[in-house]
Amino acid sequence: MKGMVLADGAARGQALVLDEPLSFWGGVDPASGAIIDVRHPQLGISLKGRVLVMSSVRGSSSSSSVLAETVRAGCAPAAILLGEPDLILAVGAAVAEELYGIRVPVLQLQLADLGAIPGGAAVSIGEGGEVTLG
């Protein structure tokens, strides 16, 4: 499948499919990469090294800085796959690349493609937005 590139890069990781949207601001501990939003059904799960899959973002403009901080701390997701475009996370990925030289691809996929990614699946993202399972 092919995604629309919001922040380019290559990555590989295990899919973490979120049941509900997540805001990085107040929802993710930037020092550990864990979900800390007490209302989120996946509270406590770490994003570190995972391919984060979520239909949409519950957002704050500060989510970009939290994403960049997780990159600095070595706790960022390997990639982020979204059902709706989110330029705030794309900005955070771009800033992290500029500051730390680490790329976190952010892609938008069609909802049918996003829904075809099972939790725990091995996911590879290639430059230009190519997404493969397995």
Short mmCIF file of N, CA and C in Angstrom, two decimals:
data_model
loop_
_atom_site.label_atom_id
_atom_site.label_comp_id
_atom_site.label_asym_id
_atom_site.label_seq_id
_atom_site.Cartn_x
_atom_site.Cartn_y
_atom_site.Cartn_z
N MET A 1 0.84 -1.18 0.00
CA MET A 1 0.00 0.00 0.00
C MET A 1 0.88 1.24 0.00
N LYS A 2 0.30 2.32 -0.40
CA LYS A 2 1.07 3.56 -0.53
C LYS A 2 0.37 4.65 0.27
N GLY A 3 1.14 5.38 1.04
CA GLY A 3 0.59 6.47 1.83
C GLY A 3 1.01 7.82 1.29
N MET A 4 0.26 8.84 1.68
CA MET A 4 0.65 10.21 1.36
C MET A 4 1.70 10.63 2.39
N VAL A 5 2.83 11.05 1.91
CA VAL A 5 3.95 11.39 2.78
C VAL A 5 3.73 12.77 3.42
N LEU A 6 3.70 12.79 4.73
CA LEU A 6 3.67 14.04 5.48
C LEU A 6 5.06 14.35 6.01
N ALA A 7 5.81 13.32 6.34
CA ALA A 7 7.23 13.42 6.70
C ALA A 7 7.87 12.14 6.18
N ASP A 8 8.85 12.28 5.31
CA ASP A 8 9.41 11.12 4.63
C ASP A 8 10.45 10.40 5.49
N GLY A 9 10.71 9.18 5.12
CA GLY A 9 11.72 8.40 5.79
C GLY A 9 11.42 6.92 5.67
N ALA A 10 12.36 6.13 6.09
CA ALA A 10 12.21 4.67 6.09
C ALA A 10 12.25 4.19 7.54
N ALA A 11 11.44 3.19 7.82
CA ALA A 11 11.39 2.66 9.19
C ALA A 11 10.82 1.25 9.16
N ARG A 12 11.01 0.58 10.26
CA ARG A 12 10.44 -0.76 10.42
C ARG A 12 10.12 -0.94 11.89
N GLY A 13 8.99 -1.58 12.16
CA GLY A 13 8.63 -1.84 13.54
C GLY A 13 7.34 -2.64 13.64
N GLN A 14 6.98 -2.95 14.86
CA GLN A 14 5.77 -3.68 15.15
C GLN A 14 4.61 -2.69 15.26
N ALA A 15 3.50 -3.00 14.62
CA ALA A 15 2.35 -2.10 14.62
C ALA A 15 1.71 -2.01 16.01
N LEU A 16 1.48 -0.78 16.42
CA LEU A 16 0.69 -0.50 17.61
C LEU A 16 -0.56 0.22 17.12
N VAL A 17 -1.66 -0.50 17.03
CA VAL A 17 -2.91 0.04 16.53
C VAL A 17 -3.71 0.59 17.71
N LEU A 18 -3.90 1.90 17.72
CA LEU A 18 -4.61 2.52 18.83
C LEU A 18 -6.12 2.41 18.63
N ASP A 19 -6.82 2.17 19.73
CA ASP A 19 -8.27 2.06 19.71
C ASP A 19 -8.95 3.41 19.62
N GLU A 20 -8.25 4.45 20.09
CA GLU A 20 -8.81 5.81 20.09
C GLU A 20 -7.70 6.79 19.71
N PRO A 21 -8.10 7.97 19.21
CA PRO A 21 -7.09 8.99 18.90
C PRO A 21 -6.30 9.35 20.16
N LEU A 22 -5.11 9.87 19.92
CA LEU A 22 -4.20 10.21 21.02
C LEU A 22 -3.62 11.59 20.75
N SER A 23 -3.54 12.39 21.79
CA SER A 23 -2.80 13.64 21.73
C SER A 23 -1.44 13.39 22.34
N PHE A 24 -0.38 13.79 21.65
CA PHE A 24 0.95 13.65 22.24
C PHE A 24 1.09 14.60 23.44
N TRP A 25 0.50 15.80 23.33
CA TRP A 25 0.57 16.77 24.42
C TRP A 25 -0.33 16.31 25.56
N GLY A 26 0.25 15.90 26.64
CA GLY A 26 -0.51 15.40 27.79
C GLY A 26 -0.90 13.94 27.67
N GLY A 27 -0.65 13.34 26.53
CA GLY A 27 -1.02 11.95 26.33
C GLY A 27 0.16 11.00 26.25
N VAL A 28 1.35 11.58 26.05
CA VAL A 28 2.57 10.77 25.91
C VAL A 28 3.65 11.35 26.82
N ASP A 29 4.32 10.48 27.56
CA ASP A 29 5.47 10.91 28.37
C ASP A 29 6.67 10.99 27.44
N PRO A 30 7.19 12.20 27.19
CA PRO A 30 8.30 12.31 26.24
C PRO A 30 9.59 11.66 26.73
N ALA A 31 9.72 11.44 28.01
CA ALA A 31 10.94 10.82 28.54
C ALA A 31 10.95 9.31 28.39
N SER A 32 9.76 8.70 28.30
CA SER A 32 9.70 7.24 28.20
C SER A 32 8.98 6.75 26.94
N GLY A 33 8.18 7.62 26.32
CA GLY A 33 7.39 7.22 25.15
C GLY A 33 6.11 6.48 25.51
N ALA A 34 5.77 6.43 26.80
CA ALA A 34 4.57 5.70 27.23
C ALA A 34 3.32 6.58 27.12
N ILE A 35 2.20 5.95 26.84
CA ILE A 35 0.92 6.65 26.84
C ILE A 35 0.55 6.93 28.30
N ILE A 36 0.33 8.21 28.61
CA ILE A 36 0.03 8.60 29.99
C ILE A 36 -1.36 9.23 30.14
N ASP A 37 -2.10 9.32 29.03
CA ASP A 37 -3.47 9.83 29.09
C ASP A 37 -4.32 8.79 29.84
N VAL A 38 -4.78 9.15 31.04
CA VAL A 38 -5.50 8.19 31.89
C VAL A 38 -6.83 7.76 31.29
N ARG A 39 -7.35 8.52 30.32
CA ARG A 39 -8.61 8.15 29.67
C ARG A 39 -8.40 7.26 28.45
N HIS A 40 -7.16 7.10 28.04
CA HIS A 40 -6.90 6.33 26.82
C HIS A 40 -6.92 4.83 27.15
N PRO A 41 -7.60 4.03 26.32
CA PRO A 41 -7.69 2.58 26.62
C PRO A 41 -6.35 1.85 26.59
N GLN A 42 -5.33 2.45 26.00
CA GLN A 42 -4.03 1.79 25.94
C GLN A 42 -3.01 2.49 26.84
N LEU A 43 -3.52 3.04 27.93
CA LEU A 43 -2.69 3.69 28.95
C LEU A 43 -1.52 2.77 29.35
N GLY A 44 -0.33 3.35 29.38
CA GLY A 44 0.85 2.61 29.85
C GLY A 44 1.65 1.94 28.75
N ILE A 45 1.08 1.78 27.58
CA ILE A 45 1.80 1.12 26.49
C ILE A 45 2.83 2.09 25.91
N SER A 46 3.98 1.57 25.58
CA SER A 46 5.07 2.39 25.03
C SER A 46 4.98 2.49 23.52
N LEU A 47 5.25 3.69 23.01
CA LEU A 47 5.30 3.93 21.57
C LEU A 47 6.70 3.66 21.01
N LYS A 48 7.66 3.53 21.89
CA LYS A 48 9.08 3.44 21.49
C LYS A 48 9.31 2.34 20.46
N GLY A 49 9.81 2.75 19.31
CA GLY A 49 10.17 1.81 18.26
C GLY A 49 9.02 1.16 17.54
N ARG A 50 7.79 1.52 17.87
CA ARG A 50 6.61 0.91 17.25
C ARG A 50 6.17 1.74 16.05
N VAL A 51 5.44 1.11 15.15
CA VAL A 51 4.77 1.84 14.08
C VAL A 51 3.37 2.16 14.61
N LEU A 52 3.18 3.42 14.94
CA LEU A 52 1.95 3.88 15.55
C LEU A 52 0.88 4.02 14.47
N VAL A 53 -0.25 3.35 14.66
CA VAL A 53 -1.35 3.34 13.69
C VAL A 53 -2.59 3.89 14.39
N MET A 54 -3.11 5.01 13.88
CA MET A 54 -4.33 5.57 14.46
C MET A 54 -5.10 6.32 13.39
N SER A 55 -6.42 6.25 13.51
CA SER A 55 -7.27 6.85 12.48
C SER A 55 -7.15 8.36 12.46
N SER A 56 -7.02 8.96 13.63
CA SER A 56 -6.89 10.41 13.70
C SER A 56 -6.13 10.77 14.96
N VAL A 57 -5.79 12.02 15.04
CA VAL A 57 -5.04 12.54 16.18
C VAL A 57 -5.99 13.41 17.00
N ARG A 58 -5.90 13.29 18.31
CA ARG A 58 -6.60 14.24 19.17
C ARG A 58 -5.55 15.26 19.54
N GLY A 59 -5.72 16.45 19.03
CA GLY A 59 -4.52 17.23 18.99
C GLY A 59 -4.40 18.49 19.79
N SER A 60 -3.22 18.82 19.88
CA SER A 60 -2.79 20.09 20.41
C SER A 60 -1.61 20.51 19.55
N SER A 61 -1.47 21.80 19.37
CA SER A 61 -0.34 22.28 18.57
C SER A 61 0.99 21.95 19.24
N SER A 62 0.96 21.66 20.53
CA SER A 62 2.20 21.31 21.23
C SER A 62 2.60 19.86 21.02
N SER A 63 1.76 19.09 20.34
CA SER A 63 2.12 17.69 20.07
C SER A 63 3.40 17.60 19.25
N SER A 64 3.65 18.59 18.40
CA SER A 64 4.88 18.57 17.61
C SER A 64 6.11 18.59 18.52
N SER A 65 6.09 19.42 19.55
CA SER A 65 7.25 19.50 20.44
C SER A 65 7.39 18.22 21.26
N VAL A 66 6.28 17.62 21.64
CA VAL A 66 6.37 16.36 22.40
C VAL A 66 6.94 15.25 21.52
N LEU A 67 6.50 15.19 20.26
CA LEU A 67 7.08 14.19 19.35
C LEU A 67 8.57 14.42 19.20
N ALA A 68 8.98 15.65 18.98
CA ALA A 68 10.42 15.94 18.84
C ALA A 68 11.18 15.55 20.11
N GLU A 69 10.59 15.78 21.27
CA GLU A 69 11.25 15.43 22.52
C GLU A 69 11.37 13.91 22.69
N THR A 70 10.37 13.15 22.24
CA THR A 70 10.50 11.68 22.32
C THR A 70 11.63 11.21 21.41
N VAL A 71 11.81 11.89 20.29
CA VAL A 71 12.94 11.54 19.40
C VAL A 71 14.25 11.81 20.13
N ARG A 72 14.38 13.00 20.74
CA ARG A 72 15.61 13.34 21.47
C ARG A 72 15.90 12.33 22.57
N ALA A 73 14.86 11.86 23.24
CA ALA A 73 15.03 10.93 24.35
C ALA A 73 15.21 9.47 23.89
N GLY A 74 15.10 9.23 22.59
CA GLY A 74 15.24 7.86 22.09
C GLY A 74 14.01 7.01 22.35
N CYS A 75 12.86 7.63 22.52
CA CYS A 75 11.63 6.91 22.87
C CYS A 75 10.51 7.11 21.85
N ALA A 76 10.84 7.60 20.68
CA ALA A 76 9.82 7.92 19.68
C ALA A 76 9.31 6.67 18.98
N PRO A 77 8.12 6.77 18.43
CA PRO A 77 7.68 5.69 17.54
C PRO A 77 8.60 5.64 16.32
N ALA A 78 8.70 4.46 15.70
CA ALA A 78 9.52 4.33 14.48
C ALA A 78 8.88 5.07 13.33
N ALA A 79 7.56 5.09 13.31
CA ALA A 79 6.79 5.76 12.25
C ALA A 79 5.37 5.97 12.76
N ILE A 80 4.66 6.86 12.08
CA ILE A 80 3.27 7.14 12.44
C ILE A 80 2.43 7.04 11.18
N LEU A 81 1.39 6.18 11.24
CA LEU A 81 0.46 6.02 10.12
C LEU A 81 -0.90 6.52 10.58
N LEU A 82 -1.46 7.45 9.80
CA LEU A 82 -2.70 8.11 10.17
C LEU A 82 -3.77 7.92 9.10
N GLY A 83 -5.03 8.01 9.52
CA GLY A 83 -6.14 7.99 8.56
C GLY A 83 -6.49 9.38 8.07
N GLU A 84 -6.07 10.38 8.79
CA GLU A 84 -6.30 11.77 8.41
C GLU A 84 -4.96 12.50 8.47
N PRO A 85 -4.73 13.43 7.57
CA PRO A 85 -3.46 14.15 7.63
C PRO A 85 -3.36 14.99 8.90
N ASP A 86 -2.18 15.05 9.47
CA ASP A 86 -1.95 15.87 10.65
C ASP A 86 -0.61 16.57 10.48
N LEU A 87 -0.67 17.84 10.19
CA LEU A 87 0.57 18.58 9.94
C LEU A 87 1.31 18.90 11.22
N ILE A 88 0.64 18.87 12.35
CA ILE A 88 1.33 19.14 13.62
C ILE A 88 2.37 18.05 13.91
N LEU A 89 1.98 16.80 13.75
CA LEU A 89 2.95 15.72 13.95
C LEU A 89 4.02 15.74 12.86
N ALA A 90 3.62 16.10 11.65
CA ALA A 90 4.61 16.21 10.57
C ALA A 90 5.65 17.27 10.89
N VAL A 91 5.22 18.38 11.46
CA VAL A 91 6.17 19.43 11.87
C VAL A 91 7.10 18.90 12.95
N GLY A 92 6.56 18.17 13.91
CA GLY A 92 7.40 17.59 14.96
C GLY A 92 8.44 16.64 14.39
N ALA A 93 8.05 15.84 13.40
CA ALA A 93 9.00 14.92 12.75
C ALA A 93 10.07 15.71 11.99
N ALA A 94 9.66 16.78 11.31
CA ALA A 94 10.62 17.59 10.56
C ALA A 94 11.60 18.29 11.50
N VAL A 95 11.11 18.80 12.60
CA VAL A 95 11.98 19.47 13.57
C VAL A 95 12.96 18.46 14.18
N ALA A 96 12.46 17.28 14.51
CA ALA A 96 13.34 16.24 15.08
C ALA A 96 14.43 15.85 14.09
N GLU A 97 14.07 15.74 12.83
CA GLU A 97 15.08 15.41 11.82
C GLU A 97 16.14 16.52 11.74
N GLU A 98 15.68 17.76 11.76
CA GLU A 98 16.62 18.88 11.67
C GLU A 98 17.53 18.96 12.90
N LEU A 99 16.94 18.78 14.09
CA LEU A 99 17.71 18.93 15.33
C LEU A 99 18.57 17.71 15.67
N TYR A 100 18.02 16.52 15.43
CA TYR A 100 18.67 15.31 15.93
C TYR A 100 19.11 14.35 14.82
N GLY A 101 18.75 14.68 13.58
CA GLY A 101 19.15 13.82 12.46
C GLY A 101 18.46 12.48 12.46
N ILE A 102 17.32 12.38 13.11
CA ILE A 102 16.56 11.13 13.18
C ILE A 102 15.22 11.36 12.50
N ARG A 103 14.88 10.47 11.57
CA ARG A 103 13.64 10.61 10.82
C ARG A 103 12.55 9.71 11.41
N VAL A 104 11.38 10.26 11.56
CA VAL A 104 10.18 9.51 11.94
C VAL A 104 9.18 9.73 10.81
N PRO A 105 9.04 8.75 9.91
CA PRO A 105 8.08 8.94 8.82
C PRO A 105 6.66 9.10 9.36
N VAL A 106 5.93 10.03 8.76
CA VAL A 106 4.52 10.24 9.08
C VAL A 106 3.76 10.17 7.76
N LEU A 107 2.82 9.22 7.68
CA LEU A 107 2.08 9.00 6.44
C LEU A 107 0.58 9.01 6.72
N GLN A 108 -0.17 9.43 5.72
CA GLN A 108 -1.62 9.25 5.76
C GLN A 108 -1.96 8.12 4.81
N LEU A 109 -2.75 7.17 5.31
CA LEU A 109 -3.22 6.05 4.49
C LEU A 109 -4.73 6.15 4.33
N GLN A 110 -5.24 5.54 3.28
CA GLN A 110 -6.69 5.39 3.15
C GLN A 110 -7.18 4.57 4.35
N LEU A 111 -8.38 4.88 4.83
CA LEU A 111 -8.88 4.19 6.03
C LEU A 111 -8.94 2.68 5.84
N ALA A 112 -9.28 2.22 4.63
CA ALA A 112 -9.33 0.77 4.37
C ALA A 112 -7.94 0.15 4.52
N ASP A 113 -6.92 0.84 4.03
CA ASP A 113 -5.54 0.34 4.17
C ASP A 113 -5.10 0.37 5.63
N LEU A 114 -5.45 1.44 6.31
CA LEU A 114 -5.08 1.56 7.73
C LEU A 114 -5.72 0.42 8.53
N GLY A 115 -6.99 0.13 8.22
CA GLY A 115 -7.71 -0.93 8.93
C GLY A 115 -7.19 -2.32 8.62
N ALA A 116 -6.42 -2.47 7.56
CA ALA A 116 -5.88 -3.78 7.19
C ALA A 116 -4.59 -4.10 7.95
N ILE A 117 -4.13 -3.18 8.77
CA ILE A 117 -2.90 -3.41 9.54
C ILE A 117 -3.28 -3.97 10.90
N PRO A 118 -2.97 -5.23 11.15
CA PRO A 118 -3.29 -5.80 12.46
C PRO A 118 -2.28 -5.39 13.52
N GLY A 119 -2.74 -5.23 14.73
CA GLY A 119 -1.85 -4.94 15.85
C GLY A 119 -0.80 -6.03 15.96
N GLY A 120 0.44 -5.63 16.17
CA GLY A 120 1.53 -6.57 16.33
C GLY A 120 2.21 -6.99 15.04
N ALA A 121 1.64 -6.61 13.90
CA ALA A 121 2.23 -6.98 12.62
C ALA A 121 3.55 -6.25 12.40
N ALA A 122 4.46 -6.89 11.72
CA ALA A 122 5.70 -6.22 11.30
C ALA A 122 5.37 -5.32 10.12
N VAL A 123 5.75 -4.06 10.23
CA VAL A 123 5.44 -3.06 9.19
C VAL A 123 6.74 -2.40 8.76
N SER A 124 6.89 -2.27 7.46
CA SER A 124 8.04 -1.56 6.90
C SER A 124 7.54 -0.36 6.11
N ILE A 125 8.20 0.75 6.30
CA ILE A 125 7.89 1.98 5.56
C ILE A 125 9.12 2.33 4.73
N GLY A 126 8.90 2.54 3.45
CA GLY A 126 10.00 2.92 2.57
C GLY A 126 9.94 4.39 2.22
N GLU A 127 11.06 4.91 1.76
CA GLU A 127 11.09 6.30 1.29
C GLU A 127 10.00 6.47 0.24
N GLY A 128 9.30 7.57 0.29
CA GLY A 128 8.25 7.84 -0.68
C GLY A 128 6.89 7.31 -0.28
N GLY A 129 6.78 6.67 0.90
CA GLY A 129 5.47 6.31 1.42
C GLY A 129 5.00 4.89 1.18
N GLU A 130 5.89 4.00 0.72
CA GLU A 130 5.51 2.61 0.51
C GLU A 130 5.41 1.91 1.87
N VAL A 131 4.29 1.21 2.09
CA VAL A 131 4.07 0.49 3.35
C VAL A 131 3.85 -0.97 3.03
N THR A 132 4.62 -1.84 3.68
CA THR A 132 4.45 -3.28 3.47
C THR A 132 4.34 -3.98 4.82
N LEU A 133 3.56 -5.05 4.82
CA LEU A 133 3.40 -5.88 6.02
C LEU A 133 4.26 -7.12 5.88
N GLY A 134 4.75 -7.56 7.01
CA GLY A 134 5.51 -8.80 7.02
C GLY A 134 6.99 -8.60 7.04
#
